[in-house]
Short mmCIF file of C-alpha atoms in Angstrom, two decimals:
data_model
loop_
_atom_site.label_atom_id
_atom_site.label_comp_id
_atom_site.label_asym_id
_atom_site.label_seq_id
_atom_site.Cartn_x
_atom_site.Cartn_y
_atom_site.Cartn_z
CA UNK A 888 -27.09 -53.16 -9.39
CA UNK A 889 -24.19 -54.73 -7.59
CA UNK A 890 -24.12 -57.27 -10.56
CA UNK A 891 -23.68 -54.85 -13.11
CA UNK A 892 -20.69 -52.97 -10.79
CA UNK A 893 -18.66 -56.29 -10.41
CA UNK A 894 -19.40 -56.86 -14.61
CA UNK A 895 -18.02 -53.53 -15.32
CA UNK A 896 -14.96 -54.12 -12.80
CA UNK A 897 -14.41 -57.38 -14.51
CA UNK A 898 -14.81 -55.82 -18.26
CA UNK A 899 -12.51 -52.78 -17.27
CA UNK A 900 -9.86 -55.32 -15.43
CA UNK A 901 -10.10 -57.25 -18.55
CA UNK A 902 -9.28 -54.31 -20.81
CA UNK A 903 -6.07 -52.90 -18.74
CA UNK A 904 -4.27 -57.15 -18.54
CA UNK A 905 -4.70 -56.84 -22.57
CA UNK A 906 -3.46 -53.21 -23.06
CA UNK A 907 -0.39 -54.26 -20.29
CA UNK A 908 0.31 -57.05 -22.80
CA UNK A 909 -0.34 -55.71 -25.78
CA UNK A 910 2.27 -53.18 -24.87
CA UNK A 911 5.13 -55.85 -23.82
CA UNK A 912 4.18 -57.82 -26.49
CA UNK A 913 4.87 -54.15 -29.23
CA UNK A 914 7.76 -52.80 -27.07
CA UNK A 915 10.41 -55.21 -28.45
CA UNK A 916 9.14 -54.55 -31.87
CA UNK A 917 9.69 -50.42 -31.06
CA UNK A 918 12.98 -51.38 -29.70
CA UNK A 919 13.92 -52.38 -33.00
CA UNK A 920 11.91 -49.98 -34.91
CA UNK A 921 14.08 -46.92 -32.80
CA UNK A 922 17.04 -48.62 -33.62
CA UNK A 923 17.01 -48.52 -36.69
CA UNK A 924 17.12 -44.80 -36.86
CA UNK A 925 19.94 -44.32 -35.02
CA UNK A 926 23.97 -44.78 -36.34
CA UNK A 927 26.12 -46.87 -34.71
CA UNK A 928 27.42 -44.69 -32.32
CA UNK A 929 24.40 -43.66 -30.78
CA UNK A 930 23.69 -47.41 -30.33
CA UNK A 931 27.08 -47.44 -28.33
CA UNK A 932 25.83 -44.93 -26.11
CA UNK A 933 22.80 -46.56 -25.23
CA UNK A 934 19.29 -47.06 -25.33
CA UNK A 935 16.98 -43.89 -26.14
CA UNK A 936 13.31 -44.22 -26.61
CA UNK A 937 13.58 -41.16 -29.03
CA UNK A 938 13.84 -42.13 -32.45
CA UNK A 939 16.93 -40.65 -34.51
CA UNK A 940 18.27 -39.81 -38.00
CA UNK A 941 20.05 -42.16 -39.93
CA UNK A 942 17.07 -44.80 -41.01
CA UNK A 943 17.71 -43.53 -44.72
CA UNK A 944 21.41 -43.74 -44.49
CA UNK A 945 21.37 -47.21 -42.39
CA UNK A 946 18.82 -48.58 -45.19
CA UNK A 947 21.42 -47.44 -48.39
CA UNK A 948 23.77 -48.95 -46.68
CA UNK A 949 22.47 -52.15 -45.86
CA UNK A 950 21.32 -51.87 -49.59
CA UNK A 951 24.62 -50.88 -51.17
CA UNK A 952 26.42 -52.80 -49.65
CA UNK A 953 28.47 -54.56 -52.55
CA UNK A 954 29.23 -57.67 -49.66
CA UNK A 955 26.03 -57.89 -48.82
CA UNK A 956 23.06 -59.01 -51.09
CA UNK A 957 20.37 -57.67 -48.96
CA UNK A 958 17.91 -58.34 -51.75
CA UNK A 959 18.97 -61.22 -53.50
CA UNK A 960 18.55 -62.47 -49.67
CA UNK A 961 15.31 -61.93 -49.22
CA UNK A 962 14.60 -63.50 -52.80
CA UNK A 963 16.35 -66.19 -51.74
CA UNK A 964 14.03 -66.30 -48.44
CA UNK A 965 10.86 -65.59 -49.93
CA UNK A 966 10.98 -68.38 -52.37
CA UNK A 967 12.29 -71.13 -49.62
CA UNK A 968 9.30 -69.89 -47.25
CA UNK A 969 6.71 -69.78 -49.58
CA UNK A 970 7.86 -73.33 -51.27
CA UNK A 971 7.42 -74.65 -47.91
CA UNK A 972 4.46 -73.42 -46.76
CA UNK A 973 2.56 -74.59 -49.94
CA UNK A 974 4.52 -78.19 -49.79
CA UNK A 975 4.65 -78.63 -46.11
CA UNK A 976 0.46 -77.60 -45.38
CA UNK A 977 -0.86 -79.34 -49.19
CA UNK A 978 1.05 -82.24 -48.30
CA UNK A 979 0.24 -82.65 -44.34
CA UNK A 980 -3.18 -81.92 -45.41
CA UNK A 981 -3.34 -84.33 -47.86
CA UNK A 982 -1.32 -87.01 -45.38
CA UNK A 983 -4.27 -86.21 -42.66
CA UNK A 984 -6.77 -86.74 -44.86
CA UNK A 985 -6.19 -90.06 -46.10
CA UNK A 986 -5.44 -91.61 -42.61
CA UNK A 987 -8.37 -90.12 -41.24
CA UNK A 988 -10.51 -90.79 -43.81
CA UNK A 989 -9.31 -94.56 -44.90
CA UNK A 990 -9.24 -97.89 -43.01
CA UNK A 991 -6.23 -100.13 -43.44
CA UNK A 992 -4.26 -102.92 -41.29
CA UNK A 993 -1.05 -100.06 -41.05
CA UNK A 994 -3.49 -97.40 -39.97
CA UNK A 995 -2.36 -97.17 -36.32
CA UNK A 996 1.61 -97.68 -36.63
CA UNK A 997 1.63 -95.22 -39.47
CA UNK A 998 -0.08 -92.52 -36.91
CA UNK A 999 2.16 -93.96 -34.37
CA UNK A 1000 5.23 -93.74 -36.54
CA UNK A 1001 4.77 -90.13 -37.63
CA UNK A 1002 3.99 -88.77 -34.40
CA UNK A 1003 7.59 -90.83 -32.85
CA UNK A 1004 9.08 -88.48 -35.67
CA UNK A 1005 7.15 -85.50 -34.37
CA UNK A 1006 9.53 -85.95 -30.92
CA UNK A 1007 12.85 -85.93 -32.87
CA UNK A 1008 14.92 -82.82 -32.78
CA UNK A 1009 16.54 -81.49 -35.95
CA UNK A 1010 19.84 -81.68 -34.18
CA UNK A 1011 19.97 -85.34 -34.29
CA UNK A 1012 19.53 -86.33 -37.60
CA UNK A 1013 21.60 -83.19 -38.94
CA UNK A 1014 24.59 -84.73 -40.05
CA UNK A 1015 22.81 -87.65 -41.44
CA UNK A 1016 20.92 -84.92 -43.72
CA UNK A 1017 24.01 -83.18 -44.33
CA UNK A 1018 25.47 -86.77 -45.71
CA UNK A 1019 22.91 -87.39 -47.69
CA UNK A 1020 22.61 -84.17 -49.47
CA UNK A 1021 26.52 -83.99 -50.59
CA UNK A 1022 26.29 -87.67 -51.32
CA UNK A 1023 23.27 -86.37 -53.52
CA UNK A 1024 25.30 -83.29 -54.44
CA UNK A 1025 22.44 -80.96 -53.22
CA UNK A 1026 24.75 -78.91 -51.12
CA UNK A 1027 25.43 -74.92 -51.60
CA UNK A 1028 21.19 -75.12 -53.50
CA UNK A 1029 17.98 -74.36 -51.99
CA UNK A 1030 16.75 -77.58 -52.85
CA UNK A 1031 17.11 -78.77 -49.11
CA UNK A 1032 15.30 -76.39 -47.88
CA UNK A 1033 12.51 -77.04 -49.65
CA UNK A 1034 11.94 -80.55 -50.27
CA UNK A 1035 12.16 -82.28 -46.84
CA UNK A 1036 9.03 -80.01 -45.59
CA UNK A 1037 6.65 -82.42 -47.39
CA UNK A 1038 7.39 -84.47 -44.39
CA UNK A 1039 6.19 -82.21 -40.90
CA UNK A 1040 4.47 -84.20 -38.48
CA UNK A 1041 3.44 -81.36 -36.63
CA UNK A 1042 1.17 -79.87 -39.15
CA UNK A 1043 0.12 -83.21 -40.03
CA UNK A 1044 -1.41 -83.36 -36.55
CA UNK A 1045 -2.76 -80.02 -36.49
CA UNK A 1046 -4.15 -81.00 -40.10
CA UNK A 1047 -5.68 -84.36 -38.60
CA UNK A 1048 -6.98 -82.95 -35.56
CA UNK A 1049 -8.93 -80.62 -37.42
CA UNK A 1050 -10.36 -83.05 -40.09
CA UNK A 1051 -11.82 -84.57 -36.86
CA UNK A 1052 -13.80 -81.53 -35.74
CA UNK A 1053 -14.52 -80.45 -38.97
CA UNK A 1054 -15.30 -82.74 -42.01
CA UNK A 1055 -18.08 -84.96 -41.63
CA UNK A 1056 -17.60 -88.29 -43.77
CA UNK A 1057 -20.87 -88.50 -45.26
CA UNK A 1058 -20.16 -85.45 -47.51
CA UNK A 1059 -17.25 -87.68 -48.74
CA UNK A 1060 -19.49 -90.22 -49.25
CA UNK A 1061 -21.77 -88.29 -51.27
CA UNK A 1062 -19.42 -86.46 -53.58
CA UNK A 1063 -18.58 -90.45 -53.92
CA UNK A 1064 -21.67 -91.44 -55.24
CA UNK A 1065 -21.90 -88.73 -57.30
CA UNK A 1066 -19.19 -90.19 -59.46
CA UNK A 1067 -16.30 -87.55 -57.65
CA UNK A 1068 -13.11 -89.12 -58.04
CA UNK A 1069 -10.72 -89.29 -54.77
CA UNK A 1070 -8.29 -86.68 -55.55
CA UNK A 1071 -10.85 -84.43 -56.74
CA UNK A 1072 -12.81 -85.10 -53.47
CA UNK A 1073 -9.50 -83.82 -51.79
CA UNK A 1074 -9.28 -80.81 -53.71
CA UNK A 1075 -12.81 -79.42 -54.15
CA UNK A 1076 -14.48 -80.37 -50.86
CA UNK A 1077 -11.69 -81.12 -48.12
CA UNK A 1078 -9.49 -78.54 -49.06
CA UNK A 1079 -12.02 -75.27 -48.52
CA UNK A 1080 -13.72 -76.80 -45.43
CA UNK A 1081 -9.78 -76.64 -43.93
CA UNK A 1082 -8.56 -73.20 -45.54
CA UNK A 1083 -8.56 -72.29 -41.54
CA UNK A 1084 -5.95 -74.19 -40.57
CA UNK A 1085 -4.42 -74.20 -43.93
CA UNK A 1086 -4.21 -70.25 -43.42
CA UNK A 1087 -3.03 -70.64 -39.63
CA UNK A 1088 -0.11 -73.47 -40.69
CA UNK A 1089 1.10 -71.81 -43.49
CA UNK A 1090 1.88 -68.65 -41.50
CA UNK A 1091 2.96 -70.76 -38.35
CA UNK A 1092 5.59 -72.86 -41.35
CA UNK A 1093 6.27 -69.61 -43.20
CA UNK A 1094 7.87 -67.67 -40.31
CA UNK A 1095 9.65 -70.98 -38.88
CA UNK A 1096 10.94 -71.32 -42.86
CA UNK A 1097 11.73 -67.56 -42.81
CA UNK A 1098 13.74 -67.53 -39.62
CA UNK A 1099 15.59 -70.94 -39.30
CA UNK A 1100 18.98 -70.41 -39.16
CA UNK A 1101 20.48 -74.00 -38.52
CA UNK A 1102 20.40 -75.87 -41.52
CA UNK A 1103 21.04 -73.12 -44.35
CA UNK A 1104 24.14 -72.55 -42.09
CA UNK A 1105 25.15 -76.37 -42.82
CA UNK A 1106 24.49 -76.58 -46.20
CA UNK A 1107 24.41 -73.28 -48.14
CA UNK A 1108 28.04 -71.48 -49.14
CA UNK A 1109 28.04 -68.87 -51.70
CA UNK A 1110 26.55 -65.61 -50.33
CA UNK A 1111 24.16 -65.26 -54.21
CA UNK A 1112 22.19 -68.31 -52.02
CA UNK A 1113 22.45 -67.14 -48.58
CA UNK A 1114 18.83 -66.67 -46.63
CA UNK A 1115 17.95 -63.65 -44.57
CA UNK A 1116 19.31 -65.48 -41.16
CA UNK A 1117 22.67 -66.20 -42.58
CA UNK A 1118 22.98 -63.26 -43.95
CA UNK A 1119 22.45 -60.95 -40.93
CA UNK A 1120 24.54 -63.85 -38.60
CA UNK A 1121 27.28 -62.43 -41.67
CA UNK A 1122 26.85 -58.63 -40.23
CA UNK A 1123 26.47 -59.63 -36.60
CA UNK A 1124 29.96 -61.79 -37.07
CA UNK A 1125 31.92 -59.08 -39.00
CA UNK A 1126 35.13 -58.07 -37.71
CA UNK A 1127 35.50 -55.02 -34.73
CA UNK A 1128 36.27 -52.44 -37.74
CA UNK A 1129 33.67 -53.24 -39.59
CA UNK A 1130 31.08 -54.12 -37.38
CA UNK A 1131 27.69 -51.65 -37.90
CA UNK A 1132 24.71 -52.58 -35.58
CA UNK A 1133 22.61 -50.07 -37.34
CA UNK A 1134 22.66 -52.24 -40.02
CA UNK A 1135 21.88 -55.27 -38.07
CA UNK A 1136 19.20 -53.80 -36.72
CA UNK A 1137 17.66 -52.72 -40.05
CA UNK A 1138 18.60 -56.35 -42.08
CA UNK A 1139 16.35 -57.43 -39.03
CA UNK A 1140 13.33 -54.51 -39.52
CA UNK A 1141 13.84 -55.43 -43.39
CA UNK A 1142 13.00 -58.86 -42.71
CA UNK A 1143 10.31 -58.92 -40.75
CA UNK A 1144 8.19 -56.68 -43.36
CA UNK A 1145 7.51 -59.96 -45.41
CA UNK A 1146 6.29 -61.92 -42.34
CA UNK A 1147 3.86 -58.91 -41.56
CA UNK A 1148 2.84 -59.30 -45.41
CA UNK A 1149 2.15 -62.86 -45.25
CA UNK A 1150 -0.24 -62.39 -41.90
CA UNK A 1151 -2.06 -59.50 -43.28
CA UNK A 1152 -2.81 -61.53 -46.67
CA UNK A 1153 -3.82 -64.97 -44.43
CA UNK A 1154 -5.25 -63.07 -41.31
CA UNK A 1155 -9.14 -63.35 -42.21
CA UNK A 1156 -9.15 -66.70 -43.04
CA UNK A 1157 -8.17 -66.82 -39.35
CA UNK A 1158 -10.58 -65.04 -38.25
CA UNK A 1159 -12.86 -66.90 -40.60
CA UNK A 1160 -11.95 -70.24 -38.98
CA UNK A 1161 -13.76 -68.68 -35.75
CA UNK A 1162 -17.08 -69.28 -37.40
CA UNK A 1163 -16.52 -71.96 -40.43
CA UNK A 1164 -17.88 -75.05 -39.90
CA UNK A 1165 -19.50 -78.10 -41.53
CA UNK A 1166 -22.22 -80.72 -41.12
CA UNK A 1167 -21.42 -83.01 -38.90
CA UNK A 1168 -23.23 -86.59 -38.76
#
């Protein structure tokens, strides 16, 4: 009797620490959601937990705003994230796979080599990228942005480190003898044993595509190219006169609805990855 007392304790202690965070983790999110509905002035009075009025008006204005291309940003966003989250997990993916699956003399200092770049901030080699691109005449396009993230030695770990768990060689070995050629091996068999962390990457590279700030500030000019971060560092750096935090705070709720999108659409395979597994030798 006392065992089942101290299990319910535990189960209802349990419950209130995830309801506690759950809450923290959702009141920054109706932070923004409130202020959204209220005008600039009301923001200068400060905060209310009511929400008000003015999400219609703050949304046609963010919208018709002639200096602003609220849409054309989030084009412009959608296409660099998604790029890069196909590239950036196929690739890494496809990267993992051959080094765990092949032995050569390089096989160590290639690991060794990628995961030296994995330790390498952005920062450093910024200006060397920034170079290269105007030397390549690549600036003010989204090429940038999308091209270098066949190269991320963080999902290539994640990638490998799954491979390892998951993919048991002799079921490369057999679609071998079967007369399976390499790539199709890749594509057919590897691929849907790691649509898990496929799913889990591309969200994780999605939303760090979505939100990075630092090198479309660098390289990208004309406002018709301009991703959502630029564009709402635009509002937040307007001048005293023209300066509207309603609408900075609904360019922000406007931007997250994509990321929500993306997590909804990739969420079960997730959840999937809780129970997917293969043979194992």
């Amino acid at each position: 009797m006392q065992n089942k007392n101290n299990f319910l304790v535990n189960k209802v202690f349990r419950y209130i620490v995830l309801i506690i965070l759950s809450i923290l983790c959702l009141f920054s999110f109706y932070i923004l959601l409130i202020s959204s509905t209220r005008s600039h002035a009301d923001l200068q009075k400060g905060f209310s937990a009511l929400p008000g009025e003015f999400f219609w008006e703050n949304l046609k204005k963010v919208a018709n705003d002639g200096t602003f291309p609220m849409f054309r940003g989030i084009l412009n966003s959608v296409w660099v994230s998604s790029a890069v989250a196909v590239i950036c997990t196929y690739f890494s993916a496809l990267t993992a796979y051959g080094i765990y699956r092949y032995d050569f003399k390089l096989k160590k200092l290639a690991f060794t080599f990628i995961m030296a770049i994995l330790v390498m901030p952005t920062q450093v080699t910024a200006m060397g990228f920034l170079r290269l691109i105007t030397n390549m005449k690549l600036n003010d396009t989204l090429w940038p942005l999308i091209i270098p993230s066949i190269a991320s030695p963080a999902v290539f770990y994640f990638m490998y480190s799954y491979l390892q768990a998951s993919l048991s060689l002799s079921i490369v070995e057999a679609a071998r003898i079967d007369g399976c050629g390499e790539f199709a091996i890749f594509n057919r068999i590897v691929l849907p044993i790691m649509k898990p962390a496929i799913a889990v990457q591309a969200i994780f590279v999605f939303v760090g595509a979505w939100n990075n700030y630092f090198i479309p500030a660098l390289i990208i000019d004309s406002k018709d190219k301009m991703t959502v971060p630029v564009l709402i560092a635009t509002l937040r750096g307007a001048d005293f006169m023209n300066f509207d935090m309603a609408k900075v705070y609904m360019m922000i709720v406007v931007a997250i609805i994509p990321i929500v999108i993306v997590y909804l659409l990739l969420s079960k395979y997730i959840i999937a990855g809780v129970t997917l597994g293969s043979v194992k030798e």
